[in-house]
PDB file of C-alpha atoms in Angstrom:
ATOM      1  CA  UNK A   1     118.114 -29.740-242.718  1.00 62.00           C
ATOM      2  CA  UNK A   2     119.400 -26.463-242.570  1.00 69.00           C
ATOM      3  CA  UNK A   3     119.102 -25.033-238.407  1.00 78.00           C
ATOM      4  CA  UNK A   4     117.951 -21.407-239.658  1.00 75.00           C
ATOM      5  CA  UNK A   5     115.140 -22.869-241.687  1.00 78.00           C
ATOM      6  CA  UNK A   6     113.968 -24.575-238.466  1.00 78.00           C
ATOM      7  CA  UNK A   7     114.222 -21.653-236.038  1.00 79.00           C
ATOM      8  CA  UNK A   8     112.133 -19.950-239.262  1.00 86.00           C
ATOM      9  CA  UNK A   9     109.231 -21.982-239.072  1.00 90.00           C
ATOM     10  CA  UNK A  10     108.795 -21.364-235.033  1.00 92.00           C
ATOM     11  CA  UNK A  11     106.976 -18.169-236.260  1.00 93.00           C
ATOM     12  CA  UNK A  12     104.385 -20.018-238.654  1.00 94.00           C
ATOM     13  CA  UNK A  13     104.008 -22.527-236.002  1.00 96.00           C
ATOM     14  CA  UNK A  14     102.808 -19.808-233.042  1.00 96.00           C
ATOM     15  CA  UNK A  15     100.518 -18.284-235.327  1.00 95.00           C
ATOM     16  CA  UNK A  16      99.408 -21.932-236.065  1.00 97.00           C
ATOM     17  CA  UNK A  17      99.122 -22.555-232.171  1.00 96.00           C
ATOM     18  CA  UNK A  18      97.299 -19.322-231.815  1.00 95.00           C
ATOM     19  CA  UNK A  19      94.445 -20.525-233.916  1.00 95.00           C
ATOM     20  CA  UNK A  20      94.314 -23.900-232.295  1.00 97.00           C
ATOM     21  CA  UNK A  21      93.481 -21.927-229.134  1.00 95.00           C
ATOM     22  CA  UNK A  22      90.378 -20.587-230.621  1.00 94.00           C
ATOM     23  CA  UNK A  23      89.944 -24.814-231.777  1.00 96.00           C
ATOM     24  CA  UNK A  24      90.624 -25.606-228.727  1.00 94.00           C
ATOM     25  CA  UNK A  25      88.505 -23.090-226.942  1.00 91.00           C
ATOM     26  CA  UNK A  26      85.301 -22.834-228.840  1.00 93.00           C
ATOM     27  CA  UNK A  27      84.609 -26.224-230.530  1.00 94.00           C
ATOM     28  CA  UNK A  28      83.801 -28.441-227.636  1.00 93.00           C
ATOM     29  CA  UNK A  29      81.071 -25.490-227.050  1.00 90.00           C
ATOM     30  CA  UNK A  30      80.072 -25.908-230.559  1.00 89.00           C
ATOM     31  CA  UNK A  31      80.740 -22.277-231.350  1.00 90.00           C
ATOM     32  CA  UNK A  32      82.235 -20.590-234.609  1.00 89.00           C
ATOM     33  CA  UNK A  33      85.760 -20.436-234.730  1.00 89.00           C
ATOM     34  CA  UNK A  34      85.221 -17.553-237.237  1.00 83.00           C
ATOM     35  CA  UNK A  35      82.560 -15.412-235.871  1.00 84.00           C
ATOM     36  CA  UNK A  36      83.288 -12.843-233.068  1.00 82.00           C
ATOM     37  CA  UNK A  37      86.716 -12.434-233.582  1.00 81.00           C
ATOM     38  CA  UNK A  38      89.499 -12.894-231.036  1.00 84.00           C
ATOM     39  CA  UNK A  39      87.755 -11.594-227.318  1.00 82.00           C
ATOM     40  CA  UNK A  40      88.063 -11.850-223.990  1.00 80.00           C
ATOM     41  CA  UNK A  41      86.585 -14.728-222.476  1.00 79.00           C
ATOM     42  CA  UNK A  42      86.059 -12.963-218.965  1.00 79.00           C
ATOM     43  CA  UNK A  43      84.541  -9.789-220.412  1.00 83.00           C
ATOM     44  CA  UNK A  44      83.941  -9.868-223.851  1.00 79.00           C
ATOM     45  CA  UNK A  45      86.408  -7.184-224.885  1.00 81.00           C
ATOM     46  CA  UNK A  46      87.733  -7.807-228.463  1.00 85.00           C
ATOM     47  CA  UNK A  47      91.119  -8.245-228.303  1.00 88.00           C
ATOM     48  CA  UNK A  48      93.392  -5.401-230.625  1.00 85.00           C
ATOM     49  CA  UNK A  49      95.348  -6.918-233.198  1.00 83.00           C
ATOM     50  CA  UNK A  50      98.267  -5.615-231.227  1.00 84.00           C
ATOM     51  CA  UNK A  51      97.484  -7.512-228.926  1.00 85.00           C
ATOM     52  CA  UNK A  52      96.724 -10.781-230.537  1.00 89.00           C
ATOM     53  CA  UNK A  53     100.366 -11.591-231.233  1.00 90.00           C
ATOM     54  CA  UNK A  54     101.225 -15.121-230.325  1.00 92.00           C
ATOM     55  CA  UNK A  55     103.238 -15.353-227.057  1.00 92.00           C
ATOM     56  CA  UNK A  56     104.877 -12.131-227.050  1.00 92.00           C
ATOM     57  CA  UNK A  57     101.081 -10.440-226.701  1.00 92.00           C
ATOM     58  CA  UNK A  58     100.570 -12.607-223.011  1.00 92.00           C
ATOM     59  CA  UNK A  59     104.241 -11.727-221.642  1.00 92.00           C
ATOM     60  CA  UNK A  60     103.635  -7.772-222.497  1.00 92.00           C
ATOM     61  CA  UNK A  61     100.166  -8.468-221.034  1.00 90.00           C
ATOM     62  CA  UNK A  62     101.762 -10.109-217.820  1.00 89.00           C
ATOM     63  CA  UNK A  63      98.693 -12.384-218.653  1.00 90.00           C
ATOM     64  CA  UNK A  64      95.950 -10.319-218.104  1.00 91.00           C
ATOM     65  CA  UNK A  65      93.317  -8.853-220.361  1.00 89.00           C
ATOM     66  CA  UNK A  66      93.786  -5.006-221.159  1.00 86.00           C
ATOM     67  CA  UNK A  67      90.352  -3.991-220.856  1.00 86.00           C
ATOM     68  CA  UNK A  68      89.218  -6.130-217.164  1.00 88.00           C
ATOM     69  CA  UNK A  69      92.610  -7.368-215.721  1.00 85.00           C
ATOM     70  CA  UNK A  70      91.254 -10.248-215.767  1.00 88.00           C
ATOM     71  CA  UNK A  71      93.852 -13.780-215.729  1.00 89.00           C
ATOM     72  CA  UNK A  72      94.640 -15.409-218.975  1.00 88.00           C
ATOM     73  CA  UNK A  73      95.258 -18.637-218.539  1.00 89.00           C
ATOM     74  CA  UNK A  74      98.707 -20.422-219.162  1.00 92.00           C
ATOM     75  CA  UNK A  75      97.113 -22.471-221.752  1.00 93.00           C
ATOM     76  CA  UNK A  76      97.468 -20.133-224.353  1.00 94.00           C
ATOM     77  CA  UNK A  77     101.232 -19.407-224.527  1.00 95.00           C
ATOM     78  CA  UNK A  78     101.317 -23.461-224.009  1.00 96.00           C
ATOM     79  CA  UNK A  79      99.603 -23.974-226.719  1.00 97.00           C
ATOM     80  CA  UNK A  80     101.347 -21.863-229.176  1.00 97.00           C
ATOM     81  CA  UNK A  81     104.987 -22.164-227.861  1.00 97.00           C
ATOM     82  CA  UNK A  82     104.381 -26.374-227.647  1.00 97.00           C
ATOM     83  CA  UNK A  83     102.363 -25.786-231.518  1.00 98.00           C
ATOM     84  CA  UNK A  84     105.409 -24.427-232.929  1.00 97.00           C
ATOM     85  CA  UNK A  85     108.003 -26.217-231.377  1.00 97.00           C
ATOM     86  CA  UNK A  86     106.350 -28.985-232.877  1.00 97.00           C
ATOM     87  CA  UNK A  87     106.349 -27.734-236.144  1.00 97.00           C
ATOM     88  CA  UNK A  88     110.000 -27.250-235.963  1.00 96.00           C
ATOM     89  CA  UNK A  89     110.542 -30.607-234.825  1.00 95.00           C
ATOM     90  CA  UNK A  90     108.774 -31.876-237.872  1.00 96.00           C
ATOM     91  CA  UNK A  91     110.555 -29.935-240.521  1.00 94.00           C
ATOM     92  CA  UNK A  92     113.738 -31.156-238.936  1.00 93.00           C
ATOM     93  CA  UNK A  93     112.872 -34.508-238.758  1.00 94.00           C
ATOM     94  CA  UNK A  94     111.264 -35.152-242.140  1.00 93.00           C
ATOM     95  CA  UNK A  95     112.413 -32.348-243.877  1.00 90.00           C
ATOM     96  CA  UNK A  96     110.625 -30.772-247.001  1.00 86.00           C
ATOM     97  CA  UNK A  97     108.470 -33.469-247.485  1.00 90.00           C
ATOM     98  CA  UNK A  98     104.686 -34.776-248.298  1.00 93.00           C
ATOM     99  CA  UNK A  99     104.715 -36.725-244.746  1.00 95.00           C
ATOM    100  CA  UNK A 100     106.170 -33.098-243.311  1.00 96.00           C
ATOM    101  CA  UNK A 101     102.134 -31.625-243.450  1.00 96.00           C
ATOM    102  CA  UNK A 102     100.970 -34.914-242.540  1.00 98.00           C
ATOM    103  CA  UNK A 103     103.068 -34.853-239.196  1.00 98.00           C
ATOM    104  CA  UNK A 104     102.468 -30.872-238.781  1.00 98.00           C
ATOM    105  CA  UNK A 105      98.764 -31.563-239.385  1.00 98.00           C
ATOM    106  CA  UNK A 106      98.847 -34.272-237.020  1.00 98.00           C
ATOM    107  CA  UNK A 107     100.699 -32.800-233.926  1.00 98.00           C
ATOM    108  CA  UNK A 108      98.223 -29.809-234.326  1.00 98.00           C
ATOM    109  CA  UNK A 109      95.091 -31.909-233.835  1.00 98.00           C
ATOM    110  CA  UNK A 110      96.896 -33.358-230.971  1.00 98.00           C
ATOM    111  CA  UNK A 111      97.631 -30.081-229.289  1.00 98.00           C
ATOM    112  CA  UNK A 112      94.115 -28.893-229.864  1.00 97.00           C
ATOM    113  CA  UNK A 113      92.162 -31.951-228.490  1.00 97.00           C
ATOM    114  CA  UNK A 114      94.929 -32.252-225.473  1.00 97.00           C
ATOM    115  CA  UNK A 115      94.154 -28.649-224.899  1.00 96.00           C
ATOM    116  CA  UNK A 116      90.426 -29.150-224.845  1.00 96.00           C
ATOM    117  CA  UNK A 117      90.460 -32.154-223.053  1.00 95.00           C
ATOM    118  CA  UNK A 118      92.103 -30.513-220.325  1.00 92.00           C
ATOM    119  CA  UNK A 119      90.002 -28.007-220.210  1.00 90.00           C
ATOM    120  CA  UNK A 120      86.764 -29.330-221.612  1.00 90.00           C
ATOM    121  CA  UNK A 121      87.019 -33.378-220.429  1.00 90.00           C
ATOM    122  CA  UNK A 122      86.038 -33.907-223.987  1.00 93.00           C
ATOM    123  CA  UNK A 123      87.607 -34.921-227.185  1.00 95.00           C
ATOM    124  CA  UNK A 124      85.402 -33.439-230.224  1.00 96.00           C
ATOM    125  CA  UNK A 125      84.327 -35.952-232.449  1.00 96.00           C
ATOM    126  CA  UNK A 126      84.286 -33.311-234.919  1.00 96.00           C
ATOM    127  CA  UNK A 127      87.833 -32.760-234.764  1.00 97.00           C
ATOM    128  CA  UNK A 128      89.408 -36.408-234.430  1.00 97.00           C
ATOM    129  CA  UNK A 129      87.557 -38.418-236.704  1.00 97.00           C
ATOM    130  CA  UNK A 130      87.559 -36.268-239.556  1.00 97.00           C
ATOM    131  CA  UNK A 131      91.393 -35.911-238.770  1.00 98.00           C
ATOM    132  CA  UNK A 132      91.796 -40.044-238.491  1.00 98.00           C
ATOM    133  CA  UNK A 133      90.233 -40.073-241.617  1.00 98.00           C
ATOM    134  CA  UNK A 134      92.978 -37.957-243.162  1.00 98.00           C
ATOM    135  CA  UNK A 135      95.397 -38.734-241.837  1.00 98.00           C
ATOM    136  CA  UNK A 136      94.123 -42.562-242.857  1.00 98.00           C
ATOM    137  CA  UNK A 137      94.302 -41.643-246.625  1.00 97.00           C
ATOM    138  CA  UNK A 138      97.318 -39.846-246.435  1.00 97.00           C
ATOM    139  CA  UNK A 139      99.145 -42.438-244.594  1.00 97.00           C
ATOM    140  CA  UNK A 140      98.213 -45.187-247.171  1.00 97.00           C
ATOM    141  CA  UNK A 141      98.862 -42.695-249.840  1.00 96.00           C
ATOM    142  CA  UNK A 142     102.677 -41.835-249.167  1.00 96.00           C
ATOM    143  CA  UNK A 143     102.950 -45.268-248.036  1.00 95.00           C
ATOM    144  CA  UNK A 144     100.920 -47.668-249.829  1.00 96.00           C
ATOM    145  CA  UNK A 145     100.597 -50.694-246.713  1.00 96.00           C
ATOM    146  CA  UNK A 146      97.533 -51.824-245.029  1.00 96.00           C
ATOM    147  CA  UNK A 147      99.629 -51.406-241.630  1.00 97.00           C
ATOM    148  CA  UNK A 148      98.201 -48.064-241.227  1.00 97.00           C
ATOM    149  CA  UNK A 149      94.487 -49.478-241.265  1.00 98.00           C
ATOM    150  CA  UNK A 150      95.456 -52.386-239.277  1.00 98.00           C
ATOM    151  CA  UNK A 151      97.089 -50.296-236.719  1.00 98.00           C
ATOM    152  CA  UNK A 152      94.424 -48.018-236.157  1.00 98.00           C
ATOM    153  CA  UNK A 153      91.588 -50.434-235.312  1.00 97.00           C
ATOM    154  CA  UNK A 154      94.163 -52.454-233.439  1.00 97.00           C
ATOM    155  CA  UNK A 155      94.878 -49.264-231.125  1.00 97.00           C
ATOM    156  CA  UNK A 156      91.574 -48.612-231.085  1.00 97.00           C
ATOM    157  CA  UNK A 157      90.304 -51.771-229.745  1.00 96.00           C
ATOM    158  CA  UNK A 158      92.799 -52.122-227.100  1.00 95.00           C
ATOM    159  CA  UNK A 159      91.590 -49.032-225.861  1.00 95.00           C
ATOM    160  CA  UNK A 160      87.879 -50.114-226.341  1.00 94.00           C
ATOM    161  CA  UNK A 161      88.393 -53.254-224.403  1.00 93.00           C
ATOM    162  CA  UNK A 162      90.507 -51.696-221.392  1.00 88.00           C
ATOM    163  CA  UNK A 163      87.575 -49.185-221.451  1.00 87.00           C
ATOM    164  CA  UNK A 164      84.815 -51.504-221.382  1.00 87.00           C
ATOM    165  CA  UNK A 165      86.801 -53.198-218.554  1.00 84.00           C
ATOM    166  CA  UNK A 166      87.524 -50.454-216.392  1.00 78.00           C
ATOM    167  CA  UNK A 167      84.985 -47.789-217.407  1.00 71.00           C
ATOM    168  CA  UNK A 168      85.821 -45.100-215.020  1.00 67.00           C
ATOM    169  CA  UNK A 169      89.486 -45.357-216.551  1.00 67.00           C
ATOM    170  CA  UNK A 170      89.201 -43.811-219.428  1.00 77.00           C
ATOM    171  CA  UNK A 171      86.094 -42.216-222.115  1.00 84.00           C
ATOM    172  CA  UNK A 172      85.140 -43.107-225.532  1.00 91.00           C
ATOM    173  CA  UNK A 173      87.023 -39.814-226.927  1.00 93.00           C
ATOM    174  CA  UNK A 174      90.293 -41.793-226.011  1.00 95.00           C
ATOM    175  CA  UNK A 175      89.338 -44.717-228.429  1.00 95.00           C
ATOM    176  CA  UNK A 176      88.884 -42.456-231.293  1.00 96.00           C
ATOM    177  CA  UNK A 177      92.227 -40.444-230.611  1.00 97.00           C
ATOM    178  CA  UNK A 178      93.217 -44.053-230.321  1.00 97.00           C
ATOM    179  CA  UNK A 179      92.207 -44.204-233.890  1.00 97.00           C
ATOM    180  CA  UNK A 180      94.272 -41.280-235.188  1.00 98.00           C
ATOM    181  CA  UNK A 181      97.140 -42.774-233.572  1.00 98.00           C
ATOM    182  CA  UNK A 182      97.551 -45.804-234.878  1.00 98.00           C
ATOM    183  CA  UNK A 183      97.027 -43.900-238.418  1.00 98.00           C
ATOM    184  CA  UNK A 184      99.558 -42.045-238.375  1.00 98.00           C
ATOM    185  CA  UNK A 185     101.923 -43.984-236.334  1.00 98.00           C
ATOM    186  CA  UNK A 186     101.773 -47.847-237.655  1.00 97.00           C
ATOM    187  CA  UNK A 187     103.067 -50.622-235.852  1.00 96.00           C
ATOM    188  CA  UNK A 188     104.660 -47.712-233.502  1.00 97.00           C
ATOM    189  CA  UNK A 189     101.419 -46.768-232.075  1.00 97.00           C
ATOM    190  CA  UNK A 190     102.324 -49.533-229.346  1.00 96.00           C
ATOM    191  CA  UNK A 191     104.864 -47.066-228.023  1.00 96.00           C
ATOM    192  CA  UNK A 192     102.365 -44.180-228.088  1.00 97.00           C
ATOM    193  CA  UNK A 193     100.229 -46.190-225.629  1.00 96.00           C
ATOM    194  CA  UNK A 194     102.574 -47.655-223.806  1.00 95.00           C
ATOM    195  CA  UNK A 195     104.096 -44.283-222.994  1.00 96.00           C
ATOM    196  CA  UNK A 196     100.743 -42.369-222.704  1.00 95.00           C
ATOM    197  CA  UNK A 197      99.461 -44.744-219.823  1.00 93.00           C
ATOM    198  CA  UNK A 198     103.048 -44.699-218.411  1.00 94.00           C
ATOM    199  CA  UNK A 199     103.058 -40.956-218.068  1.00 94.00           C
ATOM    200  CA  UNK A 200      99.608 -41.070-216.577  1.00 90.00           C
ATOM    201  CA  UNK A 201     100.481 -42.577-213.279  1.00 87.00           C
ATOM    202  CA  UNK A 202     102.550 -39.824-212.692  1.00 89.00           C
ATOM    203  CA  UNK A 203      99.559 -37.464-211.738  1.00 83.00           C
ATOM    204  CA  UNK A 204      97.456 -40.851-210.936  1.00 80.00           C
ATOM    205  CA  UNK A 205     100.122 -41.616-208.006  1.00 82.00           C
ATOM    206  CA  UNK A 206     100.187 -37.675-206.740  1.00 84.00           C
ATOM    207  CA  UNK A 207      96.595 -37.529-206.280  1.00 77.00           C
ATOM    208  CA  UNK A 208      96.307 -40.660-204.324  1.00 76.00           C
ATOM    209  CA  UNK A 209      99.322 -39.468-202.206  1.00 80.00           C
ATOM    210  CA  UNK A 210      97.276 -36.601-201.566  1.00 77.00           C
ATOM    211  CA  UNK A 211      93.383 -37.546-201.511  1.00 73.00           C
ATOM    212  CA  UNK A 212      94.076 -41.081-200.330  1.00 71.00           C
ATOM    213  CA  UNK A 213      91.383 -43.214-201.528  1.00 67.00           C
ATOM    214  CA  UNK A 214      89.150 -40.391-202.480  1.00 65.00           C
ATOM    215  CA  UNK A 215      91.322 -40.341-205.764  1.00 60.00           C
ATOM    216  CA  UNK A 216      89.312 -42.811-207.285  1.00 65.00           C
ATOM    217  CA  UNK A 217      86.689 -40.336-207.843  1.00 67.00           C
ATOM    218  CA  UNK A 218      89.029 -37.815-209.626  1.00 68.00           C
ATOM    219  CA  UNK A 219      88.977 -38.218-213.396  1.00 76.00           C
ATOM    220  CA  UNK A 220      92.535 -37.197-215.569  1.00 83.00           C
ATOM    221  CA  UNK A 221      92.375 -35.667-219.068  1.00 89.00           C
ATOM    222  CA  UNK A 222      93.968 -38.943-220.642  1.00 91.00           C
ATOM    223  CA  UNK A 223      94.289 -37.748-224.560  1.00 95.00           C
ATOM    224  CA  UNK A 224      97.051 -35.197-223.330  1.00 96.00           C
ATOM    225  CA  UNK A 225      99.335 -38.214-221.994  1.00 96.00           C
ATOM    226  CA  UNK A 226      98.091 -40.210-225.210  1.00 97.00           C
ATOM    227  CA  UNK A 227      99.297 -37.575-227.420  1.00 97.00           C
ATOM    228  CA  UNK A 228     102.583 -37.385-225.446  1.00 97.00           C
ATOM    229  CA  UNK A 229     103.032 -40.731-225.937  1.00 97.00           C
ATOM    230  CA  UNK A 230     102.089 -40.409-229.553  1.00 98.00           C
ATOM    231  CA  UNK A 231     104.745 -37.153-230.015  1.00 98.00           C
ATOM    232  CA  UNK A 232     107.253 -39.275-229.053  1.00 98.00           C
ATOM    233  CA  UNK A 233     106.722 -42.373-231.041  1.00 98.00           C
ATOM    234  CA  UNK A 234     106.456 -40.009-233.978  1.00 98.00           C
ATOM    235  CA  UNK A 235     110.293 -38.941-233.238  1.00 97.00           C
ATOM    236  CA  UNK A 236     111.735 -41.924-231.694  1.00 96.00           C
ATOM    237  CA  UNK A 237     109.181 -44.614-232.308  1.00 94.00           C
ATOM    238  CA  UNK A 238     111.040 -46.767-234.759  1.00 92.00           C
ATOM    239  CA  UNK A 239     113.875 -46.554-233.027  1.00 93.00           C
ATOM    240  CA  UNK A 240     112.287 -47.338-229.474  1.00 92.00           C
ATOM    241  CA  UNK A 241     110.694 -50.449-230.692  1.00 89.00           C
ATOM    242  CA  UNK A 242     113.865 -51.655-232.479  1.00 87.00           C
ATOM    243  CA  UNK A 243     115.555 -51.580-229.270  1.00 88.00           C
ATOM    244  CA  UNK A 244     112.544 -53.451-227.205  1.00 82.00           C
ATOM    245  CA  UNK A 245     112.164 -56.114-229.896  1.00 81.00           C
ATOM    246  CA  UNK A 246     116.250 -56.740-229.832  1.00 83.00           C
ATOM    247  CA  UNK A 247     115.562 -57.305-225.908  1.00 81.00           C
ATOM    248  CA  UNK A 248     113.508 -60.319-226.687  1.00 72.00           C
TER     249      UNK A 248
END
């Protein structure tokens, strides 16, 4: 794949990433992601449409809203620099290809519902079941193999069971992302999980070294850690579980 194409697409995928801030920001309050346009979410200001350019807008801005001063948070250029690295990452890995939109499509609904999760502590039903679906048929349709099927209720009850056995571990939201993993991600999805619940710990362990036992009370944002895991079993999955099974 040619590296200037690549770099290309980066611009596509901020605008892309500046959209699934508005997803990310108004659906788990069940507003319009049409209607009011772009706006501050201190004041109400609508933002200028020189101002609404992805990424370079919040470093002008030094983060802060034109009209209030007002903070804008970090999420935003996040979103839209991690949105179209992402998109970047899929052209060059699958090149110009079918299962190209199907892995673009797929890392956005993980950067939207990781984004609202972390702010929200929800993941919108309305936004990963309709995606699981999708990505479902679109799976089974450049691949014809009941492995996607199978993999996706597979994940799905894992994560059902560890949640019915440790409740306070994790939410039902995290079964149905479990859902659209093991759609899009086959027999792979055991690396996405695997990696998501091994990345967790990291911020698990910090906030018992610092609250002590009163960290059993403090709830993580697990999809963001299960799409991690699932962003990297999209690049490197096959490969990663090659090299575990030739361990055994």
């Amino acid at each position: 794949m040619n590296i200037a194409f690549v770099v290309l697409v980066l611009l596509p995928g901020l605008a892309l990433g500046s959209f699934l801030n508005v997803v990310a920001a108004r659906v788990p309050l069940h507003e319009s992601i049409a209607f009011p346009g772009s706006h501050c979410m201190t004041c109400g200001h609508a933002i200028a449409w020189y101002d609404n350019f992805p990424l370079i807008s919040y470093i002008i801005l030094r983060g802060r809203c034109r009209n209030c001063g007002s903070a804008i948070g970090l999420r935003y250029p996040a979103v839209e620099l991690a949105t179209a690295l992402l998109v970047s990452g899929c052209v060059w890995k699958f090149g110009l290809h079918l299962e190209t939109l199907l892995a673009v499509f797929f890392c956005a609904v993980l950067v939207a519902i990781s984004a609202a999760d972390f702010e929200h502590r929800i993941v919108p039903n309305v936004i990963v079941l309709p995606s699981a679906v999708i990505v479902l048929g679109g799976q089974t349709a450049l691949h014809l193999s009941p492995e996607w099927a199978i993999a996706a209720f597979a994940a799905s009850g894992f994560l059902l069971l560890t949640a019915l056995l440790y409740p306070g571990g994790m939410g039902m939201g995290d079964v149905k992302l479990a859902l659209l993993l093991g759609a899009m991600l086959g027999r792979t999805v055991a690396i996405a999980i695997a990696a998501g619940m091994v990345s967790a710990l990291v911020p698990a362990i910090w906030l018992f070294v610092r609250h002590g036992t009163a960290a059993r009370k403090m709830r993580i944002p697990f999809a963001p850690f299960l799409a991690l895991g699932a962003i990297l079993a999209l690049f490197a999955g096959k490969s990663l579980l090659h090299a575990y099974l030739s361990l055994l």
